[in-house]
mmCIF file of C-alpha atoms in Angstrom:
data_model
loop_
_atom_site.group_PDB
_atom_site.id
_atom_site.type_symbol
_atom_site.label_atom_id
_atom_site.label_comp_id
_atom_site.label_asym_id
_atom_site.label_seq_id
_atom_site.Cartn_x
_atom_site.Cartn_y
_atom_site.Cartn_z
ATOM 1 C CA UNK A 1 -53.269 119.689 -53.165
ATOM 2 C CA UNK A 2 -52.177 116.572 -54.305
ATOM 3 C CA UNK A 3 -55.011 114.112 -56.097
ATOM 4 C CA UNK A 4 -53.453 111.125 -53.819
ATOM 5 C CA UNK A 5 -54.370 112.597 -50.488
ATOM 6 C CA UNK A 6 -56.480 110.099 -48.058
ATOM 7 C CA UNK A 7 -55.834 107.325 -50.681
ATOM 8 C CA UNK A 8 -53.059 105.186 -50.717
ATOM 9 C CA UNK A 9 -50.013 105.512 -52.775
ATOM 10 C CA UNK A 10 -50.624 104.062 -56.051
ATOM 11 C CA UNK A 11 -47.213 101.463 -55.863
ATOM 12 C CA UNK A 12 -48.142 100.282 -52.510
ATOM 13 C CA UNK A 13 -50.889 97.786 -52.360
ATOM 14 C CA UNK A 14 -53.675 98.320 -49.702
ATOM 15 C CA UNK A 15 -53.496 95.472 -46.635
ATOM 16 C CA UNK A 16 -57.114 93.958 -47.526
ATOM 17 C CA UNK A 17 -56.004 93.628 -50.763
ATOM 18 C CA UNK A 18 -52.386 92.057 -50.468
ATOM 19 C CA UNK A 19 -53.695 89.645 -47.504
ATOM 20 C CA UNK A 20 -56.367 88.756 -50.526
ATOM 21 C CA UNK A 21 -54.052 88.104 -53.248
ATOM 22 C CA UNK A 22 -52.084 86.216 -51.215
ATOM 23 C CA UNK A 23 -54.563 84.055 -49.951
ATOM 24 C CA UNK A 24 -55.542 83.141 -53.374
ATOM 25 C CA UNK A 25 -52.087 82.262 -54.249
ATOM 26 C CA UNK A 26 -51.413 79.903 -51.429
ATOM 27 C CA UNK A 27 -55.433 78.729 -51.714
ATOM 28 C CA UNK A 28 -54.542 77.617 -55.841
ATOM 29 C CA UNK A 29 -51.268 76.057 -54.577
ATOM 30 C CA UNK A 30 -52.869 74.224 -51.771
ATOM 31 C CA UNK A 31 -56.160 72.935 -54.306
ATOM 32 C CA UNK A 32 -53.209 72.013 -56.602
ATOM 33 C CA UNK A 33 -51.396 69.716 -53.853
ATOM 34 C CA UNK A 34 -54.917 68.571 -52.844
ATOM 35 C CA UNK A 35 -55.926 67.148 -55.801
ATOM 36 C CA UNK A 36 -52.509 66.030 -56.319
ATOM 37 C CA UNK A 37 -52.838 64.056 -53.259
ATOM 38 C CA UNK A 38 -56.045 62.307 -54.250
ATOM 39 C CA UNK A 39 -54.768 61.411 -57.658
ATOM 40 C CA UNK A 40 -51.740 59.920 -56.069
ATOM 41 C CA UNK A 41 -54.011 58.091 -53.512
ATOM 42 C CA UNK A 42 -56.104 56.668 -56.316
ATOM 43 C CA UNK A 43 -53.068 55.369 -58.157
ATOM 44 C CA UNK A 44 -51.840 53.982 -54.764
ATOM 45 C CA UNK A 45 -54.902 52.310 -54.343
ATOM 46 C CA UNK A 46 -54.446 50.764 -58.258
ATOM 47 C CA UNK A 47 -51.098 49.862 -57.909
ATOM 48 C CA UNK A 48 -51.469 47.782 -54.569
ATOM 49 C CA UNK A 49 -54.894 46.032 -56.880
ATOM 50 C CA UNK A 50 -52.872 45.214 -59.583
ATOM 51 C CA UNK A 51 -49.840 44.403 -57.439
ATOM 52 C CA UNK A 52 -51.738 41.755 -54.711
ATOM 53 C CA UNK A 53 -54.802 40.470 -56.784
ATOM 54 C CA UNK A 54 -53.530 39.941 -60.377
ATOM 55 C CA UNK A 55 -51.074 37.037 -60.467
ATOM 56 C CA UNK A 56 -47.800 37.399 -62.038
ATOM 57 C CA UNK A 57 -45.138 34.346 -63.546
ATOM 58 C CA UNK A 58 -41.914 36.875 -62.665
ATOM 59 C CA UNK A 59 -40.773 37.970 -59.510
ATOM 60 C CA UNK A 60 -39.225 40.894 -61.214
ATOM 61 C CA UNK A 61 -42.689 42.139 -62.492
ATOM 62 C CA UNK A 62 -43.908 42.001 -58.582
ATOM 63 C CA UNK A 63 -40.521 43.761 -57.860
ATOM 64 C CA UNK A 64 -41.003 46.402 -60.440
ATOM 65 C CA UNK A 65 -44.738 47.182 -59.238
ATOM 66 C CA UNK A 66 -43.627 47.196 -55.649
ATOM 67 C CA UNK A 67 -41.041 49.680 -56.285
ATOM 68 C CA UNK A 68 -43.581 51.738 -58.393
ATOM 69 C CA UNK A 69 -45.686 51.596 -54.811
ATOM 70 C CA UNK A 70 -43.288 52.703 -52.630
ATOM 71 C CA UNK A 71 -42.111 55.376 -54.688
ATOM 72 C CA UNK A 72 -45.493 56.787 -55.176
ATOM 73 C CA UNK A 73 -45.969 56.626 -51.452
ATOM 74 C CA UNK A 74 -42.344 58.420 -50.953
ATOM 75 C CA UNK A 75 -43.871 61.060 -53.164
ATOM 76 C CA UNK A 76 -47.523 61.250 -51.332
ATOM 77 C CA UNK A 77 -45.686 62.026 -48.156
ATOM 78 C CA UNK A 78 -44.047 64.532 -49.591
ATOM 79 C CA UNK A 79 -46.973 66.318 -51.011
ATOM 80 C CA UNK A 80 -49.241 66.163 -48.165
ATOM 81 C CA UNK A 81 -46.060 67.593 -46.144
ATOM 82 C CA UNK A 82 -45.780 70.544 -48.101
ATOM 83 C CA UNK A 83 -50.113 70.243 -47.971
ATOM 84 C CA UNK A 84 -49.693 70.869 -44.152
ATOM 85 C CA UNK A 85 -47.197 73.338 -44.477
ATOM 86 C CA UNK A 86 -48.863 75.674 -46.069
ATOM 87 C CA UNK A 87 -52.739 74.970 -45.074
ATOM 88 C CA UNK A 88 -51.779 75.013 -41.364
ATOM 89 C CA UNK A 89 -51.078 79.036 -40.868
ATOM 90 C CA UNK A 90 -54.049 81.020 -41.044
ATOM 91 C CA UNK A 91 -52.598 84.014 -42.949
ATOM 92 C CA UNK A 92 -54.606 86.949 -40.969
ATOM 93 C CA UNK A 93 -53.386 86.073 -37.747
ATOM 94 C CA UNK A 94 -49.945 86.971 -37.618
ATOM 95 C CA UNK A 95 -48.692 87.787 -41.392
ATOM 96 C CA UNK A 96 -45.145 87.980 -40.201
ATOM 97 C CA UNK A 97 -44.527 84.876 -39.044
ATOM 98 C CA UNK A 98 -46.934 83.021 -42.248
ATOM 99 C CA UNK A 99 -44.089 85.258 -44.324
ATOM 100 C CA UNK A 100 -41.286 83.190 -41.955
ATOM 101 C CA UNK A 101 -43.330 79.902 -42.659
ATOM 102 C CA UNK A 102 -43.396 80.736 -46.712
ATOM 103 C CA UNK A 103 -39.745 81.380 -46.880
ATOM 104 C CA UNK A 104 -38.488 78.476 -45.324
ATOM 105 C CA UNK A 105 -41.221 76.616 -47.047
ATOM 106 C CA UNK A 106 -39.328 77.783 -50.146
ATOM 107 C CA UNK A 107 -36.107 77.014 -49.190
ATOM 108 C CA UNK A 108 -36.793 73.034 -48.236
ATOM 109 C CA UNK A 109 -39.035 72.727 -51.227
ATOM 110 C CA UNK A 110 -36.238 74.227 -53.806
ATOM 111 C CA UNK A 111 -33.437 71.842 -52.385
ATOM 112 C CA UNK A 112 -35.850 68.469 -51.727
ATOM 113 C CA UNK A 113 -37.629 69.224 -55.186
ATOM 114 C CA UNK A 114 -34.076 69.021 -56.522
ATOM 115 C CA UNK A 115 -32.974 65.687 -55.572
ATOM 116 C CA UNK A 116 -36.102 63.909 -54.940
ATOM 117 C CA UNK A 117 -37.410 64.616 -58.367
ATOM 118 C CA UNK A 118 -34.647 62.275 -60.092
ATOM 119 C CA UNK A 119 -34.821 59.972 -57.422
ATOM 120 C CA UNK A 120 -37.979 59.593 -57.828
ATOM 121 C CA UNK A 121 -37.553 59.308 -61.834
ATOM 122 C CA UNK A 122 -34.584 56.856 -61.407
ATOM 123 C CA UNK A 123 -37.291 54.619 -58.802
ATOM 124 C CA UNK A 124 -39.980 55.016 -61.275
ATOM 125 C CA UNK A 125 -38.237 53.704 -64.769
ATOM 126 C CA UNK A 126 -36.715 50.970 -62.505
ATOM 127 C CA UNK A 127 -40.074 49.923 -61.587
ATOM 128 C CA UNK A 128 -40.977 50.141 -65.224
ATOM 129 C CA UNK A 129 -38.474 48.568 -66.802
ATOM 130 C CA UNK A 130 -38.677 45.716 -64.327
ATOM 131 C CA UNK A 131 -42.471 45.815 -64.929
ATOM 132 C CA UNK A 132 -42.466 45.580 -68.886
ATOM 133 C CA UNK A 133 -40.358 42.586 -68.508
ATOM 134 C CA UNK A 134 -43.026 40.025 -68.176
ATOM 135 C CA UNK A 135 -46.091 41.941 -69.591
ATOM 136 C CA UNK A 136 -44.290 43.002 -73.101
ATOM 137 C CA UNK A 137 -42.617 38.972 -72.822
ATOM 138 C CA UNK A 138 -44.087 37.623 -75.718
ATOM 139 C CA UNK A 139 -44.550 40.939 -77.814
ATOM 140 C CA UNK A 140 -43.093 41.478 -81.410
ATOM 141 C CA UNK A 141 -39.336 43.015 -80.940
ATOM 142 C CA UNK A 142 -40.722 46.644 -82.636
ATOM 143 C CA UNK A 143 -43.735 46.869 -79.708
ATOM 144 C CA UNK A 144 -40.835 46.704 -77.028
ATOM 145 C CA UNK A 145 -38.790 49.178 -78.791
ATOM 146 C CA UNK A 146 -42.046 51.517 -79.209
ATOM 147 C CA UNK A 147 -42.889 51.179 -75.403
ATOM 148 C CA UNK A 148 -39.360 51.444 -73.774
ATOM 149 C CA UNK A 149 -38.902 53.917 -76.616
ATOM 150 C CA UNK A 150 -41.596 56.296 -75.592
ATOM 151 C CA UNK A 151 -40.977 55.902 -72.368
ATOM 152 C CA UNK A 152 -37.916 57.141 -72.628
ATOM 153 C CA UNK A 153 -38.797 60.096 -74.576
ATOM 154 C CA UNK A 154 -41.928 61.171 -72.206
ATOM 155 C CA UNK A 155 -39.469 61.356 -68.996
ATOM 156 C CA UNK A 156 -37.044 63.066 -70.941
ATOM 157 C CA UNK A 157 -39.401 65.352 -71.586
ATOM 158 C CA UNK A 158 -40.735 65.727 -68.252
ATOM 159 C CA UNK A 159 -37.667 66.053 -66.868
ATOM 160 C CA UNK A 160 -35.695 68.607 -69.286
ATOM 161 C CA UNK A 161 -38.654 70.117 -70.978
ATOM 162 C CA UNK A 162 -41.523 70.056 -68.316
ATOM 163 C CA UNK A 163 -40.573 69.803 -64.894
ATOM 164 C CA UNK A 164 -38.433 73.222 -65.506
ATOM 165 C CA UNK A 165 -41.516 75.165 -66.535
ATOM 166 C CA UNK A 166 -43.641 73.805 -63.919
ATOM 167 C CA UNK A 167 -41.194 74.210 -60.800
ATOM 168 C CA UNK A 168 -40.252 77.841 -62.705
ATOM 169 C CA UNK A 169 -44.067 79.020 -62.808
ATOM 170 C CA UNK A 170 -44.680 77.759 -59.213
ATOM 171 C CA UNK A 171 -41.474 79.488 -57.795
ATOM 172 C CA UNK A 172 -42.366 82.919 -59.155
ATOM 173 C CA UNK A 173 -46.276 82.588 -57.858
ATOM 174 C CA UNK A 174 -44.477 81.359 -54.626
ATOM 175 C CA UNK A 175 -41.849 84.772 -54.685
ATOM 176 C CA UNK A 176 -44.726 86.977 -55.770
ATOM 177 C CA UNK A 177 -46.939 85.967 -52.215
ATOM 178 C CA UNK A 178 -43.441 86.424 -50.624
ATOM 179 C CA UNK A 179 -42.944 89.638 -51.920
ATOM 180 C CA UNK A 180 -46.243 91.240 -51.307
ATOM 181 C CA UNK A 181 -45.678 90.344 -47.632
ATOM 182 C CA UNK A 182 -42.277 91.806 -47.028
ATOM 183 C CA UNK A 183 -44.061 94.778 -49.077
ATOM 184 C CA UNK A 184 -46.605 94.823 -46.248
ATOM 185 C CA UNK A 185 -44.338 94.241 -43.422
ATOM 186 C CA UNK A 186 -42.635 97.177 -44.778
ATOM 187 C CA UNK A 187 -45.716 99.352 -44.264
ATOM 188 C CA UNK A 188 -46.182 98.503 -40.881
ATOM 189 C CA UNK A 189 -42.360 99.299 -39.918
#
C-alpha cells in the first residue's frame, strides 16, 4: 500500500492551493502597479504646479517640463492598462481563459516594455536637459557638470544595471503564475 494513497501526488500542487499562490502573485503585481499609479499621479499633479504656477524667463524650461508631463502621462496610461489587465479577470471563474489573458498579457508587456522604456528615457533626459537650462543658468561651471553628470550616471544605471533586474524578477514571478496554471489545466485534461 502505497503512503500517497487519497493524497495528492507530492509534484503536483493541490487546486486550492495553486489558485492561492497565484492569486497572490497577480494581487503583489497589481498593489505594485497601484501604487505605481498613485505615485505617478502625484508627480503629475507636481509637474503641471510647477509647470503653470511658477513663472519661468525660458521657453525651453516650459518646453522641457511639458515634455516631462506628457511623458509621465504616456507612462500612467500604460500602467493603469496593464492595472486593468490583470485586475479585471476574476481568477476562480474560468482559470483557463485568466491563463489566455496572462499569456498574452506577457507577450504585449515584453515587446511594449522594450521600446517604450527608452522612449520614455530619451523623452525624460530631453525634458531634463531642456529643464536644467534655465534653473542651473547662473550656477558655477562644476555644479552643472555634477548635475548633468549624475544624471547621466543614475539613468545609466537604471537602464543597464536596474531596469534588467527589475523586468527579469517580474518576468519569472509572471512565468511562475503561468506555469502553475498550465500545471493545473493539465490536471483537469
Amino acid at each position: 500500500m502505497s503512503v500517497w494513497q487519497g493524497q495528492p501526488k507530492p509534484d503536483k500542487l493541490s487546486v486550492d492551493e495553486a489558485l492561492k499562490q497565484v492569486k497572490k502573485g497577480i494581487r503583489g503585481i497589481t498593489n505594485k502597479l497601484y501604487w505605481g499609479i498613485v505615485a505617478m499621479i502625484a508627480l503629475i499633479v507636481c509637474a503641471f504646479i510647477i509647470t503653470f504656477f511658477f513663472t519661468f524667463r525660458s521657453t525651453a524650461t516650459t518646453i522641457g517640463i511639458l515634455i516631462i508631463l506628457i511623458t509621465m502621462l504616456m507612462y500612467l496610461s500604460l500602467i493603469v492598462r496593464h492595472y486593468h489587465i490583470l485586475n479585471k479577470h476574476d481568477l476562480t471563474q474560468n482559470p483557463t481563459e485568466y491563463l489566455d489573458t496572462l499569456k498574452e498579457y506577457q507577450k504585449k508587456r515584453t515587446k511594449v516594455i522594450g521600446w517604450f522604456y527608452y522612449t520614455y528615457m530619451l523623452l525624460i533626459s530631453t525634458g531634463l536637459a531642456l529643464y536644467f537650462i534655465e534653473v542651473l543658468e547662473r550656477a558655477p561651471v562644476y555644479f552643472k557638470l555634477i548635475t548633468y553628470g549624475s544624471t547621466i550616471v543614475w539613468f545609466l544605471f537604471i537602464t543597464f544595471y536596474l531596469k534588467p533586474r527589475m523586468f527579469r524578477n517580474e518576468e519569472e514571478k509572471l512565468n511562475l503564475m503561468i506555469d502553475r496554471l498550465i500545471r493545473l489545466q493539465e490536471q483537469f485534461d
